[in-house]
């Protein structure tokens, strides 16, 4: 059973930056595809970014939603079982609860989320 705990959310002004962190435990972290998703109030959860692990054909491949390309960067630290989301040039429409996700061999796990509010 994989457990995911997000941190790093908060209030930031438009144009600012935040780095979200996700601590993973209980599984073979380096094998998983790790990802970030977000859910704004009144909307469905949406994909933000993923990065593949050793259990996939190509390791370290990143994928981003069009809305965050060039502004957000996903990365992992296998030694620490951590995944990060560096968010730059934040916009009000980035306001949401951000969730960490782990996927491998048909198994999927979610964290409880960390809120991000982008407001003047």
mmCIF file of C-alpha atoms in Angstrom:
data_model
loop_
_atom_site.group_PDB
_atom_site.id
_atom_site.type_symbol
_atom_site.label_atom_id
_atom_site.label_comp_id
_atom_site.label_asym_id
_atom_site.label_seq_id
_atom_site.Cartn_x
_atom_site.Cartn_y
_atom_site.Cartn_z
ATOM 1 C CA UNK A 1 0.000 0.000 0.000
ATOM 2 C CA UNK A 2 1.475 3.285 -1.146
ATOM 3 C CA UNK A 3 0.920 6.353 0.978
ATOM 4 C CA UNK A 4 1.309 9.843 -0.429
ATOM 5 C CA UNK A 5 1.501 13.055 1.595
ATOM 6 C CA UNK A 6 1.539 16.425 -0.140
ATOM 7 C CA UNK A 7 2.889 19.691 1.241
ATOM 8 C CA UNK A 8 3.902 23.138 0.082
ATOM 9 C CA UNK A 9 0.584 24.647 -0.874
ATOM 10 C CA UNK A 10 -0.488 28.103 0.186
ATOM 11 C CA UNK A 11 -1.416 31.598 -0.890
ATOM 12 C CA UNK A 12 0.665 33.266 -3.583
ATOM 13 C CA UNK A 13 0.258 36.357 -5.722
ATOM 14 C CA UNK A 14 -0.183 36.128 -9.488
ATOM 15 C CA UNK A 15 3.191 35.756 -11.146
ATOM 16 C CA UNK A 16 4.666 34.117 -8.077
ATOM 17 C CA UNK A 17 6.092 30.648 -7.519
ATOM 18 C CA UNK A 18 5.470 27.658 -5.278
ATOM 19 C CA UNK A 19 7.038 24.238 -4.993
ATOM 20 C CA UNK A 20 4.801 21.365 -4.018
ATOM 21 C CA UNK A 21 6.261 18.236 -2.478
ATOM 22 C CA UNK A 22 4.896 14.718 -2.181
ATOM 23 C CA UNK A 23 6.419 12.160 0.160
ATOM 24 C CA UNK A 24 5.803 8.544 -0.845
ATOM 25 C CA UNK A 25 6.073 5.476 1.333
ATOM 26 C CA UNK A 26 5.097 1.834 1.283
ATOM 27 C CA UNK A 27 5.971 0.931 -2.289
ATOM 28 C CA UNK A 28 8.672 0.614 -4.932
ATOM 29 C CA UNK A 29 8.737 4.328 -5.568
ATOM 30 C CA UNK A 30 11.264 4.270 -8.381
ATOM 31 C CA UNK A 31 9.023 1.996 -10.467
ATOM 32 C CA UNK A 32 5.916 4.167 -10.366
ATOM 33 C CA UNK A 33 4.654 6.794 -12.705
ATOM 34 C CA UNK A 34 4.223 9.791 -10.417
ATOM 35 C CA UNK A 35 1.927 12.646 -11.151
ATOM 36 C CA UNK A 36 0.146 15.781 -10.034
ATOM 37 C CA UNK A 37 -3.515 16.496 -10.610
ATOM 38 C CA UNK A 38 -5.650 19.373 -9.438
ATOM 39 C CA UNK A 39 -9.270 20.123 -8.700
ATOM 40 C CA UNK A 40 -10.690 23.611 -8.626
ATOM 41 C CA UNK A 41 -13.883 24.392 -6.744
ATOM 42 C CA UNK A 42 -16.891 23.136 -8.667
ATOM 43 C CA UNK A 43 -14.801 21.403 -11.303
ATOM 44 C CA UNK A 44 -13.583 17.896 -12.000
ATOM 45 C CA UNK A 45 -10.096 16.768 -11.120
ATOM 46 C CA UNK A 46 -7.712 17.372 -14.010
ATOM 47 C CA UNK A 47 -4.307 16.201 -15.084
ATOM 48 C CA UNK A 48 -1.356 18.518 -14.477
ATOM 49 C CA UNK A 49 1.861 16.554 -14.986
ATOM 50 C CA UNK A 50 3.354 13.058 -14.836
ATOM 51 C CA UNK A 51 6.827 11.538 -14.860
ATOM 52 C CA UNK A 52 7.532 7.884 -15.587
ATOM 53 C CA UNK A 53 9.511 5.576 -13.330
ATOM 54 C CA UNK A 54 11.634 2.500 -13.903
ATOM 55 C CA UNK A 55 8.617 0.270 -14.420
ATOM 56 C CA UNK A 56 7.770 1.969 -17.689
ATOM 57 C CA UNK A 57 9.282 1.614 -21.142
ATOM 58 C CA UNK A 58 11.036 4.951 -20.919
ATOM 59 C CA UNK A 59 12.249 6.307 -17.611
ATOM 60 C CA UNK A 60 11.888 9.920 -16.617
ATOM 61 C CA UNK A 61 9.538 10.933 -19.405
ATOM 62 C CA UNK A 62 7.492 13.961 -18.444
ATOM 63 C CA UNK A 63 4.098 14.992 -19.688
ATOM 64 C CA UNK A 64 2.272 18.251 -18.982
ATOM 65 C CA UNK A 65 -1.158 19.699 -19.466
ATOM 66 C CA UNK A 66 -1.121 22.411 -22.118
ATOM 67 C CA UNK A 67 -2.255 24.955 -19.532
ATOM 68 C CA UNK A 68 0.935 24.521 -17.466
ATOM 69 C CA UNK A 69 3.577 23.806 -20.122
ATOM 70 C CA UNK A 70 6.560 26.090 -19.759
ATOM 71 C CA UNK A 71 5.503 27.168 -16.258
ATOM 72 C CA UNK A 72 5.435 23.955 -14.184
ATOM 73 C CA UNK A 73 8.150 21.333 -13.780
ATOM 74 C CA UNK A 74 7.721 17.874 -12.278
ATOM 75 C CA UNK A 75 10.703 16.022 -10.832
ATOM 76 C CA UNK A 76 11.518 13.129 -8.540
ATOM 77 C CA UNK A 77 14.193 12.265 -6.011
ATOM 78 C CA UNK A 78 14.316 8.475 -5.790
ATOM 79 C CA UNK A 79 16.767 8.555 -2.880
ATOM 80 C CA UNK A 80 14.201 10.432 -0.814
ATOM 81 C CA UNK A 81 11.013 8.945 -2.335
ATOM 82 C CA UNK A 82 9.867 12.439 -3.184
ATOM 83 C CA UNK A 83 8.126 14.023 -6.145
ATOM 84 C CA UNK A 84 8.007 17.765 -6.665
ATOM 85 C CA UNK A 85 6.036 20.239 -8.718
ATOM 86 C CA UNK A 86 7.769 23.556 -9.277
ATOM 87 C CA UNK A 87 5.147 26.105 -10.271
ATOM 88 C CA UNK A 88 6.226 29.428 -11.735
ATOM 89 C CA UNK A 89 4.330 32.351 -13.236
ATOM 90 C CA UNK A 90 1.247 31.332 -11.347
ATOM 91 C CA UNK A 91 -2.142 32.526 -12.525
ATOM 92 C CA UNK A 92 -5.462 32.839 -10.756
ATOM 93 C CA UNK A 93 -6.735 29.901 -12.791
ATOM 94 C CA UNK A 94 -4.100 27.694 -11.132
ATOM 95 C CA UNK A 95 -6.051 27.969 -7.894
ATOM 96 C CA UNK A 96 -7.037 24.444 -6.873
ATOM 97 C CA UNK A 97 -6.326 21.577 -4.543
ATOM 98 C CA UNK A 98 -3.306 19.715 -5.896
ATOM 99 C CA UNK A 99 -3.124 15.950 -5.532
ATOM 100 C CA UNK A 100 -0.163 13.621 -5.792
ATOM 101 C CA UNK A 101 -0.723 10.384 -7.736
ATOM 102 C CA UNK A 102 1.186 7.131 -8.076
ATOM 103 C CA UNK A 103 0.439 4.534 -10.750
ATOM 104 C CA UNK A 104 1.974 1.142 -11.573
ATOM 105 C CA UNK A 105 0.698 -2.240 -12.759
ATOM 106 C CA UNK A 106 -2.905 -1.076 -12.695
ATOM 107 C CA UNK A 107 -2.710 0.150 -9.132
ATOM 108 C CA UNK A 108 -3.340 3.811 -8.449
ATOM 109 C CA UNK A 109 -2.896 5.815 -5.267
ATOM 110 C CA UNK A 110 -3.781 9.356 -4.245
ATOM 111 C CA UNK A 111 -2.749 11.756 -1.552
ATOM 112 C CA UNK A 112 -5.198 13.948 0.326
ATOM 113 C CA UNK A 113 -4.154 17.097 -1.490
ATOM 114 C CA UNK A 114 -2.655 20.478 -0.706
ATOM 115 C CA UNK A 115 -4.482 23.716 -1.533
ATOM 116 C CA UNK A 116 -3.000 26.409 -3.731
ATOM 117 C CA UNK A 117 -4.592 29.843 -3.948
ATOM 118 C CA UNK A 118 -3.339 32.411 -6.430
ATOM 119 C CA UNK A 119 -4.726 35.820 -5.526
ATOM 120 C CA UNK A 120 -3.539 39.439 -5.222
#
